[in-house]
PDB file of C-alpha atoms and ligand atoms in Angstrom:
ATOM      1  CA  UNK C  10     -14.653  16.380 -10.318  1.00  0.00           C
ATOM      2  CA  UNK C  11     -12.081  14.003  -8.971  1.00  0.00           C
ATOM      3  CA  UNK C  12     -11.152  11.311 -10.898  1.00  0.00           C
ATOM      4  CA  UNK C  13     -11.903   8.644  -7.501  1.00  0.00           C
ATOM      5  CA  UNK C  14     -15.211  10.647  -7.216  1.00  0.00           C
ATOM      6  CA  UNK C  15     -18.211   8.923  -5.391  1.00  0.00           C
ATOM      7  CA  UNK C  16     -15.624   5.904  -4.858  1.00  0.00           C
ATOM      8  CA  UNK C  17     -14.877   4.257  -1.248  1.00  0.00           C
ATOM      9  CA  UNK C  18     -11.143   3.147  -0.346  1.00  0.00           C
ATOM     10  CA  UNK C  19      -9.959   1.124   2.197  1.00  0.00           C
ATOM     11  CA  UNK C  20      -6.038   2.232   2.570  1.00  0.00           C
ATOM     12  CA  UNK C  21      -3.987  -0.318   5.126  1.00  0.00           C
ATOM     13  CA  UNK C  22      -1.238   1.468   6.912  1.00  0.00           C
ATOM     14  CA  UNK C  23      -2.421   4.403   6.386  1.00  0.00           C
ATOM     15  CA  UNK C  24      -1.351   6.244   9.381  1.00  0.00           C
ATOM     16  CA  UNK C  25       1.576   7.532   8.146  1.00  0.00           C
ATOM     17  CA  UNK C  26       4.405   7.922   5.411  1.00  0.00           C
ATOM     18  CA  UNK C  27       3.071   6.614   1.435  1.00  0.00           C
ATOM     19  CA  UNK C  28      -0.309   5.357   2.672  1.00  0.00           C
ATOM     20  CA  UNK C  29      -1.031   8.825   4.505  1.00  0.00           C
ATOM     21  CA  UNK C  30      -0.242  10.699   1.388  1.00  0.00           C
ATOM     22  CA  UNK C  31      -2.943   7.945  -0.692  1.00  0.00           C
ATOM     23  CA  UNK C  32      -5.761   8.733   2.036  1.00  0.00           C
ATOM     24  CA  UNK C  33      -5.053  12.700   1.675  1.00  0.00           C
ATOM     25  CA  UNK C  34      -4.709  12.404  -2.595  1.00  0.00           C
ATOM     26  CA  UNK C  35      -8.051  10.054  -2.525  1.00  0.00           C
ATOM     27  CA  UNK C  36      -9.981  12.358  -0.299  1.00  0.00           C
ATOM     28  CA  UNK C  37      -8.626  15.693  -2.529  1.00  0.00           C
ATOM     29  CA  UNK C  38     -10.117  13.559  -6.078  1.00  0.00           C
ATOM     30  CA  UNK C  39     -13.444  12.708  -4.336  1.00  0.00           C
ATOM     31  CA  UNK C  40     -12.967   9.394  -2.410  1.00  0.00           C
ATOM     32  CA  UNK C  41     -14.712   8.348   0.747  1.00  0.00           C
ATOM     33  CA  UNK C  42     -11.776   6.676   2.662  1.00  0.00           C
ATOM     34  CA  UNK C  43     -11.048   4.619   5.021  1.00  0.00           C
ATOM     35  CA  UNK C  44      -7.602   4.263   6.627  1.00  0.00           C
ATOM     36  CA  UNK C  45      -6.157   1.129   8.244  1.00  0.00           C
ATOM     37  CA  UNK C  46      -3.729   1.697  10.996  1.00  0.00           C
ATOM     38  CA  UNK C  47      -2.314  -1.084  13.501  1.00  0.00           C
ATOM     39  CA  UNK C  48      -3.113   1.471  16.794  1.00  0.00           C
ATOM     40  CA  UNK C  49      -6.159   3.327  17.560  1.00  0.00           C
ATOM     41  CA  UNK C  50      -4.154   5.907  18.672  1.00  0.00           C
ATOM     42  CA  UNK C  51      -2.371   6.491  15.499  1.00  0.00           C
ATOM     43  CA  UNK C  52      -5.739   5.924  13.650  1.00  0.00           C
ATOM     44  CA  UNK C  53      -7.001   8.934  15.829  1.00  0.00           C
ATOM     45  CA  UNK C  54      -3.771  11.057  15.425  1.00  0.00           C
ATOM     46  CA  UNK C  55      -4.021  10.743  11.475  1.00  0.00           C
ATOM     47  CA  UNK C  56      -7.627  11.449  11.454  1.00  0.00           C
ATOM     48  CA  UNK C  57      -7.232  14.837  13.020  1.00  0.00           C
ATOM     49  CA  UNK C  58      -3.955  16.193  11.080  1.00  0.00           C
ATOM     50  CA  UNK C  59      -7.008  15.348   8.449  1.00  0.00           C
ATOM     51  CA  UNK C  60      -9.236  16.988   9.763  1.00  0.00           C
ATOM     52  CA  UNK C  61      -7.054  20.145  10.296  1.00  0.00           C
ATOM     53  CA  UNK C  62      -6.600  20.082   6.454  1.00  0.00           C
ATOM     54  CA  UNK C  63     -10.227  20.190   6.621  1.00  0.00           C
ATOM     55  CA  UNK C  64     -11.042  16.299   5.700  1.00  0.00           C
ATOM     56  CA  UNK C  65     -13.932  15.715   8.234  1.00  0.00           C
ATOM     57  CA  UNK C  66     -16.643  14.139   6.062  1.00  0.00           C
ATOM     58  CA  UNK C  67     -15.719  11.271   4.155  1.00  0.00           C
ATOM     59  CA  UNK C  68     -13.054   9.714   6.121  1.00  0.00           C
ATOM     60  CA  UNK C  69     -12.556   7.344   8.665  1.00  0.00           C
ATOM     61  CA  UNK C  70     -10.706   5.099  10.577  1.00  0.00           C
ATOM     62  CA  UNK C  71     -10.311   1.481  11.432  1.00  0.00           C
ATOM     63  CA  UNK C  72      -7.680  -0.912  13.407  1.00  0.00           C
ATOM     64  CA  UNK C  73      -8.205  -4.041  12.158  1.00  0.00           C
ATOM     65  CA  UNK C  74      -5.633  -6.680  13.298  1.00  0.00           C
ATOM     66  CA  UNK C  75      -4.202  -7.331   9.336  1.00  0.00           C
ATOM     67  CA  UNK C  76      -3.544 -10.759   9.464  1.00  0.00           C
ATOM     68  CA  UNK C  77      -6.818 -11.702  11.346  1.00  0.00           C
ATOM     69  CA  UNK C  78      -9.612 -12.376   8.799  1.00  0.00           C
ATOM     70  CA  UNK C  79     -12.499 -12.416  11.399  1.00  0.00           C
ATOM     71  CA  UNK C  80     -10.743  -8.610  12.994  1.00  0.00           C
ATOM     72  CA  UNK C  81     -10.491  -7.440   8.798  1.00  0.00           C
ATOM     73  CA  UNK C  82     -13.783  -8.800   8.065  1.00  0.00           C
ATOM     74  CA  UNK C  83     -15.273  -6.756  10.728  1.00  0.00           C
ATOM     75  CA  UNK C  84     -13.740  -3.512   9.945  1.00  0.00           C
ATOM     76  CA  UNK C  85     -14.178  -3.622   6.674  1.00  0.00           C
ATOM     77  CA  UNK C  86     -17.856  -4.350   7.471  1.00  0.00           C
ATOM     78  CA  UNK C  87     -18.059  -1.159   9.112  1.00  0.00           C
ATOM     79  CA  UNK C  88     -16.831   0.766   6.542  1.00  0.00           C
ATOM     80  CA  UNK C  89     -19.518  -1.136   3.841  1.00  0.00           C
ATOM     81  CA  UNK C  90     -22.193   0.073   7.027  1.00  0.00           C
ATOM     82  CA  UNK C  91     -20.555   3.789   7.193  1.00  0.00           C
ATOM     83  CA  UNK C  92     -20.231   4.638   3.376  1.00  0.00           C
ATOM     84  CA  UNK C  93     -22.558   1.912   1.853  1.00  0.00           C
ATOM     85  CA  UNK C  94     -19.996   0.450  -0.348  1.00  0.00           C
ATOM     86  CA  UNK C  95     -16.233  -0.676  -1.551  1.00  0.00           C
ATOM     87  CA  UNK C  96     -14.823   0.254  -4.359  1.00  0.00           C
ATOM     88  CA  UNK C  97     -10.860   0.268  -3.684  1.00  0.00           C
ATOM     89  CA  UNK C  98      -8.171  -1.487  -1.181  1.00  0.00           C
ATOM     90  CA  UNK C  99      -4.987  -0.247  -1.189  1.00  0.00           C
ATOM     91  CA  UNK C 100      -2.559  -2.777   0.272  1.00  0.00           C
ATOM     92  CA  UNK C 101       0.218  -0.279   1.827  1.00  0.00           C
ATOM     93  CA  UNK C 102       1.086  -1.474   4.832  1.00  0.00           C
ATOM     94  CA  UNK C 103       4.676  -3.251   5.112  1.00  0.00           C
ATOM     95  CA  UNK C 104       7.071  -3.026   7.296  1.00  0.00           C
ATOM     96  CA  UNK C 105      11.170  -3.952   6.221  1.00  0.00           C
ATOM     97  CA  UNK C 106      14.903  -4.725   7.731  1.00  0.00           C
ATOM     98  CA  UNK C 107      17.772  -5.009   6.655  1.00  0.00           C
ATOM     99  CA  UNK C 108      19.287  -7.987   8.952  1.00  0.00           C
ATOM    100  CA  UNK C 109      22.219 -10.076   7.366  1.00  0.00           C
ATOM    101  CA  UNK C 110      21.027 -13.409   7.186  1.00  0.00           C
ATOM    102  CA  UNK C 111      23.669 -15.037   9.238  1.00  0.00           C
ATOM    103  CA  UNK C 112      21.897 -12.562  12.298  1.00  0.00           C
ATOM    104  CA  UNK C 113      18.440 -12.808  10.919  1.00  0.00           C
ATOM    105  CA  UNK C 114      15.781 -14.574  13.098  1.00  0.00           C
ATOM    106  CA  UNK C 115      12.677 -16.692  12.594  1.00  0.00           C
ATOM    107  CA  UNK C 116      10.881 -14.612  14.171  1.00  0.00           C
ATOM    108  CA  UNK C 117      11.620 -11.618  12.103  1.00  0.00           C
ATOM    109  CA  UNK C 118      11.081 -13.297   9.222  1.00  0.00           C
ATOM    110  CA  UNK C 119       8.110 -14.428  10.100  1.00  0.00           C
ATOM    111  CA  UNK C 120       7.051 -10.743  10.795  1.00  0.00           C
ATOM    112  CA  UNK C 121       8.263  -9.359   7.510  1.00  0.00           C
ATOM    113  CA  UNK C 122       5.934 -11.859   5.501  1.00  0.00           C
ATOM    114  CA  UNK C 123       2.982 -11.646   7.930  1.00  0.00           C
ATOM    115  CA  UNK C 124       2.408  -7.869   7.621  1.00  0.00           C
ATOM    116  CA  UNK C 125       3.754  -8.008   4.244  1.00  0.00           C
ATOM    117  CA  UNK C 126       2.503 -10.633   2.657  1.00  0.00           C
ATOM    118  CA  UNK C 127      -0.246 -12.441   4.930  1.00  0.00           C
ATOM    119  CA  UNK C 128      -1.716  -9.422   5.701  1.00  0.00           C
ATOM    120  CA  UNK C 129      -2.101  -8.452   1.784  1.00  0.00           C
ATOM    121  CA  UNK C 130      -3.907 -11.916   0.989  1.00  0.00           C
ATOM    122  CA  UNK C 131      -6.390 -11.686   4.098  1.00  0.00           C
ATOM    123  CA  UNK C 132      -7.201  -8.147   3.387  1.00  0.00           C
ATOM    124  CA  UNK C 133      -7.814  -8.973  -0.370  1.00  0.00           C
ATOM    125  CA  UNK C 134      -9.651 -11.368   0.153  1.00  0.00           C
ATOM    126  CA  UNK C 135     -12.077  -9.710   2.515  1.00  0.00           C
ATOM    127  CA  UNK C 136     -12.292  -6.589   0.170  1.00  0.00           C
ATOM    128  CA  UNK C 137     -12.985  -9.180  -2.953  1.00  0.00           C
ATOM    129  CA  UNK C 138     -15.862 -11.234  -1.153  1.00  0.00           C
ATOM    130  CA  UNK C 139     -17.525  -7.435  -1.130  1.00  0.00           C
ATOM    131  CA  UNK C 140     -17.253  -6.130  -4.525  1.00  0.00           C
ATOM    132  CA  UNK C 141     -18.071 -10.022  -5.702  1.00  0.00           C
ATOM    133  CA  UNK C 142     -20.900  -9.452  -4.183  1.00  0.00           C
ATOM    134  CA  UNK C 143     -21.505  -5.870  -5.167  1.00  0.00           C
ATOM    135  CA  UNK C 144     -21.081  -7.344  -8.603  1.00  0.00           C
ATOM    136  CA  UNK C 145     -19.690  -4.098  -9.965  1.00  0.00           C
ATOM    137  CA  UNK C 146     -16.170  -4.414 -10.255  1.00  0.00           C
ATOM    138  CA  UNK C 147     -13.432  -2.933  -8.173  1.00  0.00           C
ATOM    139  CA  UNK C 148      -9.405  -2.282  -8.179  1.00  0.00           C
ATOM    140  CA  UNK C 149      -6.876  -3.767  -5.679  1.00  0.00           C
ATOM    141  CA  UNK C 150      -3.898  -2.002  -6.078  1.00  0.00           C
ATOM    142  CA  UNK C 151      -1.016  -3.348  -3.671  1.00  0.00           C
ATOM    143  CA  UNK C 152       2.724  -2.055  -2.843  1.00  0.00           C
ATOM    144  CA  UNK C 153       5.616  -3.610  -4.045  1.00  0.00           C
ATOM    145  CA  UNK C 154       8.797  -2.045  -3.957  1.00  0.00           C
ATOM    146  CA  UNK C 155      11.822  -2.308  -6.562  1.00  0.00           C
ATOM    147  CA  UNK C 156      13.776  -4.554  -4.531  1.00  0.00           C
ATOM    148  CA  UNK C 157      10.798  -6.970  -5.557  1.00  0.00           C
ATOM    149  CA  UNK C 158      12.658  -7.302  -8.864  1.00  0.00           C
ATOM    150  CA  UNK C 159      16.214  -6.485  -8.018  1.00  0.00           C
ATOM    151  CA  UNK C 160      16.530  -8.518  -4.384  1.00  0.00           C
ATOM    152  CA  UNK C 161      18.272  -6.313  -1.713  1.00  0.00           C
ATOM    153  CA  UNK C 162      22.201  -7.373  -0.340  1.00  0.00           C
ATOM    154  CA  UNK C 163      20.604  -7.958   3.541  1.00  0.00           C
ATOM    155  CA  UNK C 164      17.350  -8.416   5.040  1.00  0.00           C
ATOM    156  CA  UNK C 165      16.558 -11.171   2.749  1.00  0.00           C
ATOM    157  CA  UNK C 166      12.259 -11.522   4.151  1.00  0.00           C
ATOM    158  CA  UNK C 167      11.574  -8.060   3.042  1.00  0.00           C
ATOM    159  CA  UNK C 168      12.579  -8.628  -1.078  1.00  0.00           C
ATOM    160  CA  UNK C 169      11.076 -12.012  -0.702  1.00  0.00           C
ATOM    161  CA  UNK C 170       8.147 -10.899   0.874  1.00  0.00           C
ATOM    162  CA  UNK C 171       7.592  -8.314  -1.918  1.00  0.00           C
ATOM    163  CA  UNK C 172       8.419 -10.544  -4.905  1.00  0.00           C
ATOM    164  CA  UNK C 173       5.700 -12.402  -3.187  1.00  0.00           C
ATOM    165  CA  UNK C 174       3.243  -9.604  -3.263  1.00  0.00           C
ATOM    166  CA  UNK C 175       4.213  -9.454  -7.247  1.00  0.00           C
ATOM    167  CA  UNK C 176       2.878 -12.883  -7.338  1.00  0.00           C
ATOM    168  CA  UNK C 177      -0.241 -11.987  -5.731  1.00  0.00           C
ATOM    169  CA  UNK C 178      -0.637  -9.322  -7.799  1.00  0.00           C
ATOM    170  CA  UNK C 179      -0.174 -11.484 -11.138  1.00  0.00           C
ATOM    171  CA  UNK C 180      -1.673 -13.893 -10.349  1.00  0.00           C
ATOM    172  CA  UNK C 181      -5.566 -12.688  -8.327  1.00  0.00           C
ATOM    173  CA  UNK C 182      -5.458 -10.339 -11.508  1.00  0.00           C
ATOM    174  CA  UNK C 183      -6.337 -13.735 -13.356  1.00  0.00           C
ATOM    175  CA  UNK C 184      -8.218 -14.269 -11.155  1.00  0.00           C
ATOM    176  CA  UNK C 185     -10.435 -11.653 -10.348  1.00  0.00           C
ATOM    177  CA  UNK C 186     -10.689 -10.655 -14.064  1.00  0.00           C
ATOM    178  CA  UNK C 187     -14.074 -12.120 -14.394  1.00  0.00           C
ATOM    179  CA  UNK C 188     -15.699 -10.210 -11.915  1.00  0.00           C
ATOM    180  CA  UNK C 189     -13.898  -6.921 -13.669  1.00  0.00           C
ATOM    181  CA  UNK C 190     -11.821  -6.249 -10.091  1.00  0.00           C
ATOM    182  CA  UNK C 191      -8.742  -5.090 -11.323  1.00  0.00           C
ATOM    183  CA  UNK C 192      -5.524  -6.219  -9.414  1.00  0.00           C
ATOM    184  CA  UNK C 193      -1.968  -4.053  -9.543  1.00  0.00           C
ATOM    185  CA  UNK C 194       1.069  -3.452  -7.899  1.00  0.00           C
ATOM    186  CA  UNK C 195       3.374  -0.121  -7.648  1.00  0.00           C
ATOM    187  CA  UNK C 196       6.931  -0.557  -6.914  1.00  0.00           C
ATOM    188  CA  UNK C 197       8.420   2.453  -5.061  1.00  0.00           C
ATOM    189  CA  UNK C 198      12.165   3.013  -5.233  1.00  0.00           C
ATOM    190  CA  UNK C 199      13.398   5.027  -2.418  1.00  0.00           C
ATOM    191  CA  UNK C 200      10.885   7.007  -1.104  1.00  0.00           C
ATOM    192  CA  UNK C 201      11.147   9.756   1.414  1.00  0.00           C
ATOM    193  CA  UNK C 202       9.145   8.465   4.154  1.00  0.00           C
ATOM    194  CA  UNK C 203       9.846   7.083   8.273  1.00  0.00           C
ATOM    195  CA  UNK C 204      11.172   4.207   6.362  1.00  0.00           C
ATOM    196  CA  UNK C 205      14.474   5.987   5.218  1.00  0.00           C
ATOM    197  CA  UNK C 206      14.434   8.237   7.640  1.00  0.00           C
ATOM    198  CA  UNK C 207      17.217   6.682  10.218  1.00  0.00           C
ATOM    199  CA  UNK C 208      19.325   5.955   6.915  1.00  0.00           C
ATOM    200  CA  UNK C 209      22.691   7.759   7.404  1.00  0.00           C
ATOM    201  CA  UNK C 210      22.979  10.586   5.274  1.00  0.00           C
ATOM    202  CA  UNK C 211      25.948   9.589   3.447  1.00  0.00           C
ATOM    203  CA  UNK C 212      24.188   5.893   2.931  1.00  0.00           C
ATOM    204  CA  UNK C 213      21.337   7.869   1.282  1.00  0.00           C
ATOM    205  CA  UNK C 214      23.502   9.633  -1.087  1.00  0.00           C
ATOM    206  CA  UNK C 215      25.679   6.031  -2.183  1.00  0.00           C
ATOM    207  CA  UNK C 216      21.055   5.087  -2.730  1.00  0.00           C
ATOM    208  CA  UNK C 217      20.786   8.562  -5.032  1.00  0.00           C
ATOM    209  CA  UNK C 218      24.269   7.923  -6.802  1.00  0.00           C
ATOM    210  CA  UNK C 219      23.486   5.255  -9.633  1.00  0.00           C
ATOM    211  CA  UNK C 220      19.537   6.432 -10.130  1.00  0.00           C
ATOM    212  CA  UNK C 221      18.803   8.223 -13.681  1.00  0.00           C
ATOM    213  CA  UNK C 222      16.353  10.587 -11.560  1.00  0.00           C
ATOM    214  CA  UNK C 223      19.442  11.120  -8.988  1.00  0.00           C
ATOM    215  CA  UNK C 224      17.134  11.744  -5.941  1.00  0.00           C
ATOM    216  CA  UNK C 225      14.574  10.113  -4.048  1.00  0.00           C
ATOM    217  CA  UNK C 226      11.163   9.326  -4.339  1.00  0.00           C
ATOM    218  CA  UNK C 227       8.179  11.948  -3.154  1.00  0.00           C
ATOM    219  CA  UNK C 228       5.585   9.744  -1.233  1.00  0.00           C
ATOM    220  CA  UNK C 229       2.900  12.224  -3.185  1.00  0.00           C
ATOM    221  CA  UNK C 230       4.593  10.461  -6.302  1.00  0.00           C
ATOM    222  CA  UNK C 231       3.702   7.342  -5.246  1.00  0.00           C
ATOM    223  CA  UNK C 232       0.495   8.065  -4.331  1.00  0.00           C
ATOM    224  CA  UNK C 233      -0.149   9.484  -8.028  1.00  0.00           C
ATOM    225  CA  UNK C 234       0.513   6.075  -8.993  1.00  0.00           C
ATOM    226  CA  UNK C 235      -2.360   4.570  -6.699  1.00  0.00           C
ATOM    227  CA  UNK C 236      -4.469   6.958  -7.831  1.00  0.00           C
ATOM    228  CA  UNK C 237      -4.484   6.338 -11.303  1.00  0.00           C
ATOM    229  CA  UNK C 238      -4.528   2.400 -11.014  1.00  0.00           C
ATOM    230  CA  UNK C 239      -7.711   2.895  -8.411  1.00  0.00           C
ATOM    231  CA  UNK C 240      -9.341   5.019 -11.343  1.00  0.00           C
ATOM    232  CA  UNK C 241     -11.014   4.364 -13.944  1.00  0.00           C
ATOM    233  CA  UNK C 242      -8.577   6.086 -16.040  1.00  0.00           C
ATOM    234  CA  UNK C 243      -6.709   2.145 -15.310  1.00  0.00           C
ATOM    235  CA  UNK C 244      -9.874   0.648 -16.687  1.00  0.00           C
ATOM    236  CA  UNK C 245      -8.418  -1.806 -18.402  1.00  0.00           C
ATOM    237  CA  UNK C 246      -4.698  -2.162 -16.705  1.00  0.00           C
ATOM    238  CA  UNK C 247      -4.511  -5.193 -14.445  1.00  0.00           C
ATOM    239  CA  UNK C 248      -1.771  -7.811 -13.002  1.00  0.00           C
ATOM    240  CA  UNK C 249       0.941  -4.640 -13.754  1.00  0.00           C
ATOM    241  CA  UNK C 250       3.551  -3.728 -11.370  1.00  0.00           C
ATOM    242  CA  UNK C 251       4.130  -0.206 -11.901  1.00  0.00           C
ATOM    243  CA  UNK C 252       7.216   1.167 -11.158  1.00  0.00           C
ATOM    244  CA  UNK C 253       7.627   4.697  -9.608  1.00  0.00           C
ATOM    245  CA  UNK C 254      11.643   4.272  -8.605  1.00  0.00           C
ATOM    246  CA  UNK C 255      13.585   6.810 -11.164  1.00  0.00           C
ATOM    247  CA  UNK C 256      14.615   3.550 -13.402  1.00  0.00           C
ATOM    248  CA  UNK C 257      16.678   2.575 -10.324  1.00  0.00           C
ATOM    249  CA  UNK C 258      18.069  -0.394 -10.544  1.00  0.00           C
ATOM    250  CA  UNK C 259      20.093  -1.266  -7.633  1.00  0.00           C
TER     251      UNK C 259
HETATM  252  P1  LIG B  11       6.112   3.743   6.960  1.00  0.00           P
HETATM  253  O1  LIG B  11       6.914   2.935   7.914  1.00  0.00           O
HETATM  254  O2  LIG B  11       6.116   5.220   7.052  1.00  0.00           O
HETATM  255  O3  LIG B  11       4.597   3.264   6.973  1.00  0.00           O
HETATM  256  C1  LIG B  11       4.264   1.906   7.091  1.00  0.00           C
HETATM  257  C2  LIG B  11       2.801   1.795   7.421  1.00  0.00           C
HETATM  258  O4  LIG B  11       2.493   0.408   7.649  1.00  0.00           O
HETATM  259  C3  LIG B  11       2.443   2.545   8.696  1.00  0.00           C
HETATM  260  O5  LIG B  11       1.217   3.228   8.520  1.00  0.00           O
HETATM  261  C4  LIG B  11       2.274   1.437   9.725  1.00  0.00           C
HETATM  262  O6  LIG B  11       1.341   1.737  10.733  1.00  0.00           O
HETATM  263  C5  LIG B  11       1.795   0.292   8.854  1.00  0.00           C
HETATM  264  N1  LIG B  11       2.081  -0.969   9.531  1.00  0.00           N
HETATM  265  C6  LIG B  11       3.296  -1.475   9.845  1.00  0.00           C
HETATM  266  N2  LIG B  11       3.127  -2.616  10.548  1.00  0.00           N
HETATM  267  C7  LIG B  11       1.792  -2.802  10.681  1.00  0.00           C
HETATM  268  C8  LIG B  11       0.992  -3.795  11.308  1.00  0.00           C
HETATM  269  N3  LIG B  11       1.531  -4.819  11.969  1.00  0.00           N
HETATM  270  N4  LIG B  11      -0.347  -3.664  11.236  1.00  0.00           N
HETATM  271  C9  LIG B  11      -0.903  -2.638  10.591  1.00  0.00           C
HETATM  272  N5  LIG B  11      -0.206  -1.665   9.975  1.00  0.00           N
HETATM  273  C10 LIG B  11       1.125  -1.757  10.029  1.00  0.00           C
HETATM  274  O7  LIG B  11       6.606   3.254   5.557  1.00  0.00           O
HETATM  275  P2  LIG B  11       6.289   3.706   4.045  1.00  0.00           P
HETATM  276  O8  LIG B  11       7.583   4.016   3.436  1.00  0.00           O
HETATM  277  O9  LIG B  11       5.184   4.675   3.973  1.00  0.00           O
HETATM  278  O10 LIG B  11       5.849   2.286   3.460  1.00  0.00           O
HETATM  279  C11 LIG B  11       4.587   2.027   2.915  1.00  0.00           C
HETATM  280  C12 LIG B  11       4.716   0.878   1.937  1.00  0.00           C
HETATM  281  O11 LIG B  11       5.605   1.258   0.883  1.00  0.00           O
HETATM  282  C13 LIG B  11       5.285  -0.408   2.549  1.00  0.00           C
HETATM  283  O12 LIG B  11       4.597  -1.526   2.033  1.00  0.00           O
HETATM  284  C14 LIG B  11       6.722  -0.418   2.049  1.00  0.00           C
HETATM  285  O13 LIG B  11       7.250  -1.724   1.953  1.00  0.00           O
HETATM  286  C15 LIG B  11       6.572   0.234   0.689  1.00  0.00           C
HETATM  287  N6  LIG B  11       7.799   0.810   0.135  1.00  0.00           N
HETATM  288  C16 LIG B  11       8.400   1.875   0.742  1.00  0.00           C
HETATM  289  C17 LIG B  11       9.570   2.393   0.185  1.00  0.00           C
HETATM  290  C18 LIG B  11      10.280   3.570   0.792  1.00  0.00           C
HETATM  291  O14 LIG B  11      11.397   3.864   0.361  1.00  0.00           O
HETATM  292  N7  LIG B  11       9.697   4.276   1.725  1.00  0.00           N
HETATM  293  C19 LIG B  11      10.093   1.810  -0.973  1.00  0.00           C
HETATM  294  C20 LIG B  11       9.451   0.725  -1.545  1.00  0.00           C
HETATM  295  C21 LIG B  11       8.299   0.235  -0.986  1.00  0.00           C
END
């Protein structure tokens, strides 16, 4: 038996990179799972490499526009209609940049915290109005990143935006505490995904240099992490930001 078994997850941005590897880990311990993309064409392209790893059954997909709460409230209406409950949102999506600020735009600012941090609050809230009303509990668990404790030397929105989603984190766990729906954070340090991808190769080894654990990040080690805070094995772990970086600290 999985240790998600019989529960159902919402993953945002799950598509690709870290939030693929969640929907694939959740479906392996037992999950029914839905994953978030932003295109229904990348929904569709994720669902079948699924489905050619044999996932047919208790997955599916939804496009939601993030930041829209009538668009989230929909599709996560339709996943309450498909699987007859929900148990688990995993707030993955995010995008970054690394802009100086002297070149950095409103407009990409703006961006960063909308996906980032908008996106996280509208989401969570939709999810929470269900389990409230489920009355039986349920975990949040959102990304963070390290640079949500460190900062980052350019692209100032995206370390803001995640020291903001640490402040989410902290503070709906208060929150939500009454109705037992458990709210956490995991902060990924580098993590081998599309994200790092166009890094040059000798910027990724200056990254590896000063971390204890001298490599990267696996995104199936990050996804261990929202495993075990969307289990019950994290019954009584919430408003933590869990680190999964190597003790970087850059
Ligand atoms: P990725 O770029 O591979 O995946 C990002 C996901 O977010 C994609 O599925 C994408 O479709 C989705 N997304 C982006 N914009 C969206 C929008 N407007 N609407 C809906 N979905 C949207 O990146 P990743 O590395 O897998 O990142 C996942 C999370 O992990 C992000 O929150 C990121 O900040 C965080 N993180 C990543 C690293 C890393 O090194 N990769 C480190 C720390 C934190």
């Amino acid at each position: 038996m999985g240790i998600v078994e019989g529960k159902v997850a919402i993953v945002t941005g799950g598509t690709r990179g870290i939030g693929f590897t969640i929907v694939r880990e959740f479906l392996k311990n037992g999950a029914k799972v839905a994953l978030a993309g932003s295109r229904q064409e990348t929904v569709d392209a994720a669902l079948a490499k699924l489905a050619e790893e044999g996932f047919t059954d208790n997955v599916m997909g939804i496009a939601p526009a993030l930041t829209d709460p009538d668009s989230v409230a929909a599709a996560f209406a339709s996943v309450v209609d498909r699987f007859g409950r929900l148990d688990v949102l995993c707030n993955n999506a995010g995008v970054s940049s690394r802009t100086p600020l002297v070149d950095y735009t409103l407009e990409e600012f703006n961006k960063v915290m909308s996906i980032n941090v908008t996106a996280v609050f509208v989401c969570t809230q939709a999810a929470a109005r269900i389990m409230i009303e489920q009355g039986e509990g349920g975990a949040i668990v959102n990304t963070s990143s390290m640079v949500g404790k460190y900062g980052q030397p350019s692209g100032v929105g995206y370390p803001t935006s995640k020291f903001a989603v640490n402040g989410l984190t902290r503070s709906l766990a208060r929150e939500l505490g009454r109705d037992n729906i458990r709210v956490n954070a995991v902060a990924p340090g580098v993590t081998r995904t599309d994200m790092v991808a166009n890094l040059p190769e000798d910027m990724v080894k200056r990254i590896c240099a000063p971390i204890p654990l001298q490599r990267m990040g696996e995104p199936q080690e990050v996804a261990n992490a929202f495993l075990f805070l969307a289990s019950d094995l994290a019954s009584y772990v919430t408003g933590e930001i869990l680190s999964v970086d190597g003790a970087a600290q850059t």
